[in-house]
Amino acid sequence: GTQIEHKMIGSPAMTCDLLERGDIIIKVDGTDVKAETIHPLLMGNDEPGSTVVLTLRKPSTEDIKEVAVQRFDALEYEEQKKVFD
């Protein structure tokens, strides 16, 4: 899995109250993730705004939860990413 370190301003994750810093994303649309595979899975082949289902582990409780969020636009993601690089 991959730990959520921050939520990008303007991203669907930012507006989702169910995602918290420290949560571990273990699957995206049912596919296991690693740090190097998460971004392509989050972008997917769908249109921006389509739904993606994240399977999370909450470290504080070890609960496993599924959360549906909208896909982020790949071009918008690249522009936002430049701000943090």
N, CA and C of each residue as an Amber inpcrd file, in Angstrom:
protein
   255
   0.8130000  -1.2000000   0.0000000   0.0000000   0.0000000   0.0000000
   0.8480000   1.2520000   0.0000000   0.1730000   2.3690000  -0.0990000
   0.8290000   3.6760000  -0.1300000   0.1480000   4.6110000   0.8680000
   0.9430000   5.2360000   1.7080000   0.4080000   6.1260000   2.7330000
   0.0740000   7.4940000   2.1580000  -1.0670000   8.0410000   2.5690000
  -1.4350000   9.3990000   2.1830000  -0.6060000  10.3570000   3.0330000
   0.2740000  11.1160000   2.3780000   1.1230000  12.0680000   3.0760000
   0.5190000  13.4590000   3.0900000  -0.1750000  13.8140000   2.0070000
  -0.8690000  15.1050000   1.9280000  -1.9730000  14.9890000   0.8870000
  -2.8880000  15.9150000   0.9400000  -3.9520000  15.9780000  -0.0690000
  -3.7250000  17.2440000  -0.8780000  -3.6340000  17.0760000  -2.1960000
  -3.3410000  18.1890000  -3.0830000  -4.5210000  19.1650000  -3.1320000
  -4.2310000  20.4300000  -2.9990000  -5.2540000  21.4680000  -3.0520000
  -5.9990000  21.3710000  -4.3770000  -7.3070000  21.3590000  -4.3190000
  -8.1280000  21.2980000  -5.5160000  -8.4240000  19.8950000  -5.9990000
  -7.8150000  18.8940000  -5.3690000  -8.0320000  17.5160000  -5.8090000
  -9.3080000  16.9490000  -5.1900000  -9.8610000  15.9060000  -5.7990000
 -11.0330000  15.2560000  -5.2080000 -10.7490000  14.7290000  -3.8030000
  -9.5240000  14.3040000  -3.5370000  -9.1760000  13.8270000  -2.1930000
  -9.3140000  14.9420000  -1.1610000  -9.0010000  16.1630000  -1.5740000
  -9.0730000  17.3030000  -0.6560000 -10.4930000  17.5380000  -0.1740000
 -11.4560000  17.3100000  -1.0350000 -12.8440000  17.5770000  -0.6610000
 -13.5260000  16.3600000  -0.0290000 -12.8260000  15.2420000   0.0290000
 -13.3970000  14.0240000   0.6180000 -12.9970000  13.9400000   2.0830000
 -13.9630000  14.0420000   2.9690000 -13.6930000  14.0050000   4.4010000
 -13.3210000  12.6130000   4.9020000 -13.4550000  11.6010000   4.0610000
 -13.1800000  10.2320000   4.4830000 -11.7110000   9.8460000   4.3230000
 -10.9480000  10.6540000   3.5900000  -9.5180000  10.3970000   3.4060000
  -8.7390000  11.2720000   4.3640000  -7.8090000  10.6510000   5.0960000
  -7.0240000  11.3950000   6.0810000  -5.5430000  11.1330000   5.8890000
  -4.7510000  12.0990000   6.2790000  -3.2970000  11.9190000   6.2580000
  -2.9610000  10.7050000   7.1230000  -2.1050000   9.8440000   6.5950000
  -1.7150000   8.6450000   7.3320000  -2.4640000   7.3950000   6.9100000
  -3.6250000   7.5580000   6.2340000  -4.3440000   6.3930000   5.7250000
  -3.4540000   5.6660000   4.7160000  -3.6170000   4.3550000   4.6380000
  -2.8640000   3.5520000   3.6850000  -3.8150000   3.1220000   2.5710000
  -3.5260000   3.5400000   1.3370000  -4.3130000   3.0860000   0.1900000
  -3.7370000   1.7350000  -0.2220000  -4.5660000   0.6880000  -0.1230000
  -4.0740000  -0.6480000  -0.4500000  -4.5560000  -1.1320000  -1.8160000
  -5.6700000  -0.5420000  -2.3040000  -6.1720000  -0.9110000  -3.6280000
  -6.8240000   0.2970000  -4.2910000  -6.7470000   0.3270000  -5.6190000
  -7.4600000   1.3040000  -6.4420000  -8.2830000   0.5000000  -7.4320000
  -9.5940000   0.6420000  -7.3570000 -10.5080000  -0.1320000  -8.2070000
 -10.1930000  -1.6310000  -8.1510000  -9.8800000  -2.1150000  -6.9500000
  -9.6420000  -3.5440000  -6.7430000  -8.2470000  -4.0260000  -7.0720000
  -7.3690000  -3.1390000  -7.5620000  -5.9980000  -3.5070000  -7.9130000
  -5.0460000  -3.0890000  -6.8030000  -4.2150000  -4.0360000  -6.3170000
  -3.2200000  -3.7230000  -5.2930000  -2.2910000  -2.6280000  -5.7920000
  -1.8750000  -1.7440000  -4.8730000  -1.0160000  -0.6250000  -5.2680000
   0.3010000  -0.6220000  -4.5100000   1.2810000  -0.0010000  -5.1570000
   2.5860000   0.3100000  -4.5760000   2.8310000   1.7790000  -4.9000000
   3.8520000   2.3420000  -4.3010000   4.1610000   3.7570000  -4.5360000
   4.3400000   4.0500000  -6.0190000   4.9630000   3.1270000  -6.7570000
   5.2440000   3.3930000  -8.1710000   4.0520000   3.1430000  -9.0860000
   2.9810000   2.5240000  -8.5780000   1.8280000   2.2320000  -9.4480000
   0.5860000   3.0460000  -9.1130000   0.5970000   3.7600000  -8.0090000
  -0.6440000   4.4050000  -7.5600000  -1.1070000   5.5300000  -8.4830000
  -0.2090000   6.3820000  -8.9470000  -0.6480000   7.5310000  -9.7480000
  -1.2960000   7.1200000 -11.0670000  -0.7140000   6.1960000 -11.8440000
  -1.4100000   5.7680000 -13.0590000  -2.7740000   5.1310000 -12.7640000
  -2.8700000   4.4000000 -11.6610000  -4.1560000   3.7920000 -11.3110000
  -5.1790000   4.8550000 -10.9250000  -4.7410000   5.8750000 -10.2220000
  -5.6700000   6.9500000  -9.8410000  -6.1440000   7.7310000 -11.0630000
  -5.2580000   7.9320000 -12.0440000  -5.6430000   8.6490000 -13.2540000
  -6.5400000   7.7830000 -14.1260000  -6.2140000   6.4990000 -14.2200000
  -7.0210000   5.5670000 -14.9960000  -7.1250000   5.9590000 -16.4620000
  -7.9730000   5.2490000 -17.1740000  -8.2220000   5.5320000 -18.5880000
  -9.5700000   6.2100000 -18.7810000 -10.2480000   6.4710000 -17.6890000
 -11.5730000   7.0770000 -17.7380000 -11.4650000   8.5840000 -17.9130000
 -12.6050000   9.1780000 -18.1170000 -12.6810000  10.6330000 -18.1740000
 -12.4790000  11.2090000 -16.7720000 -11.8380000  12.3800000 -16.6750000
 -11.7620000  13.0490000 -15.3790000 -13.1750000  13.2270000 -14.8300000
 -13.3230000  13.0060000 -13.5470000 -14.6330000  13.1260000 -12.9190000
 -15.3420000  11.7960000 -12.7720000 -14.8310000  10.7350000 -13.4450000
 -15.4300000   9.4190000 -13.2450000 -15.0700000   8.9410000 -11.8330000
 -15.7370000   7.9170000 -11.3850000 -15.5450000   7.4450000 -10.0110000
 -14.4350000   6.4090000  -9.9340000 -13.6160000   6.5160000  -8.8990000
 -12.5790000   5.5470000  -8.5770000 -12.8130000   5.1070000  -7.1320000
 -12.6640000   3.8110000  -6.8800000 -12.8850000   3.2820000  -5.5370000
 -11.5300000   2.9530000  -4.9100000 -11.2730000   3.5850000  -3.7640000
 -10.0420000   3.3580000  -3.0120000 -10.3430000   2.4380000  -1.8350000
  -9.5040000   1.4340000  -1.6340000  -9.5950000   0.5960000  -0.4460000
  -8.4900000   1.0580000   0.4900000  -8.8880000   1.4740000   1.6940000
  -7.9670000   2.0820000   2.6560000  -7.8660000   1.2520000   3.9220000
  -6.7000000   1.3660000   4.5610000  -6.5560000   0.8620000   5.9230000
  -6.3300000   2.0760000   6.8040000  -7.1510000   2.2010000   7.8380000
  -7.0270000   3.2950000   8.7880000  -6.0420000   2.8570000   9.8770000
  -4.8460000   3.4550000   9.9500000  -3.8350000   3.0080000  10.9070000
  -4.2830000   3.0960000  12.3680000  -5.1130000   4.0700000  12.6790000
  -5.5340000   4.2460000  14.0680000  -6.4070000   3.0960000  14.5650000
  -7.1610000   2.4800000  13.6660000  -8.0860000   1.4150000  14.0720000
  -7.8380000   0.1010000  13.3480000  -6.9990000   0.1350000  12.2880000
  -6.7530000  -1.0150000  11.4070000  -7.9920000  -1.4080000  10.6040000
  -9.0410000  -0.5690000  10.6310000 -10.2410000  -0.8240000   9.8340000
  -9.9080000  -0.7120000   8.3550000 -10.5740000  -1.5320000   7.5400000
 -10.4690000  -1.4600000   6.0860000 -11.7590000  -0.8150000   5.5810000
 -11.6240000   0.2300000   4.7590000 -12.7890000   0.9500000   4.2420000
 -12.6430000   1.1480000   2.7410000 -13.7800000   1.1880000   2.0600000
 -13.7960000   1.5600000   0.6440000 -14.3950000   2.9500000   0.5210000
 -13.7180000   3.7950000  -0.2420000 -14.1370000   5.1810000  -0.4190000
 -14.1640000   5.4800000  -1.9170000 -15.2620000   6.0160000  -2.3970000
 -15.3870000   6.4010000  -3.8030000 -15.1130000   7.8950000  -3.9360000
 -14.1970000   8.2500000  -4.8510000 -13.8890000   9.6550000  -5.1420000
 -13.8650000   9.8340000  -6.6570000 -13.8740000  11.0780000  -7.0890000
 -13.7960000  11.3620000  -8.5210000 -12.3450000  11.3150000  -8.9750000
 -12.1460000  10.8650000 -10.2260000 -10.7960000  10.8850000 -10.8010000
 -10.3640000  12.3220000 -11.0360000  -9.0870000  12.5510000 -10.8610000
  -8.4770000  13.8510000 -11.0500000  -8.0300000  13.9620000 -12.5040000
  -8.1610000  15.1140000 -13.0970000  -7.7010000  15.3720000 -14.4560000
  -6.1670000  15.2950000 -14.4940000  -5.6090000  14.4780000 -15.3840000
  -4.1590000  14.2620000 -15.4630000  -3.3950000  15.5580000 -15.7180000
  -3.8960000  16.4220000 -16.5820000  -3.2020000  17.6890000 -16.8530000
  -3.2230000  18.5950000 -15.6340000  -4.3540000  18.6310000 -14.9620000
  -4.4490000  19.4390000 -13.7480000  -3.5120000  18.8920000 -12.6780000
  -3.4180000  17.5600000 -12.5830000  -2.5160000  16.9280000 -11.6230000
  -1.0690000  17.3490000 -11.8810000  -0.6430000  17.3060000 -13.1410000
   0.7380000  17.6710000 -13.4790000   1.0190000  19.1260000 -13.1130000
   0.0650000  20.0130000 -13.3540000   0.2450000  21.4230000 -13.0020000
   0.3570000  21.6010000 -11.4800000  -0.5100000  20.9170000 -10.7370000
  -0.4780000  20.9980000  -9.2770000   0.8200000  20.3900000  -8.7330000
   1.2490000  19.2950000  -9.3320000   2.4650000  18.5980000  -8.8690000
   3.6880000  19.5050000  -8.9650000   3.7510000  20.3320000 -10.0180000
   4.8860000  21.2460000 -10.1930000   5.0370000  22.1760000  -8.9900000
   3.9260000  22.5260000  -8.3930000   3.9560000  23.4270000  -7.2370000
   4.6980000  22.7740000  -6.0720000   4.5650000  21.4500000  -5.9380000
   5.1650000  20.7490000  -4.8050000   6.5590000  20.2120000  -5.0950000
   6.9670000  20.1880000  -6.3520000   8.3080000  19.6650000  -6.6920000
   9.3850000  20.6850000  -6.4690000
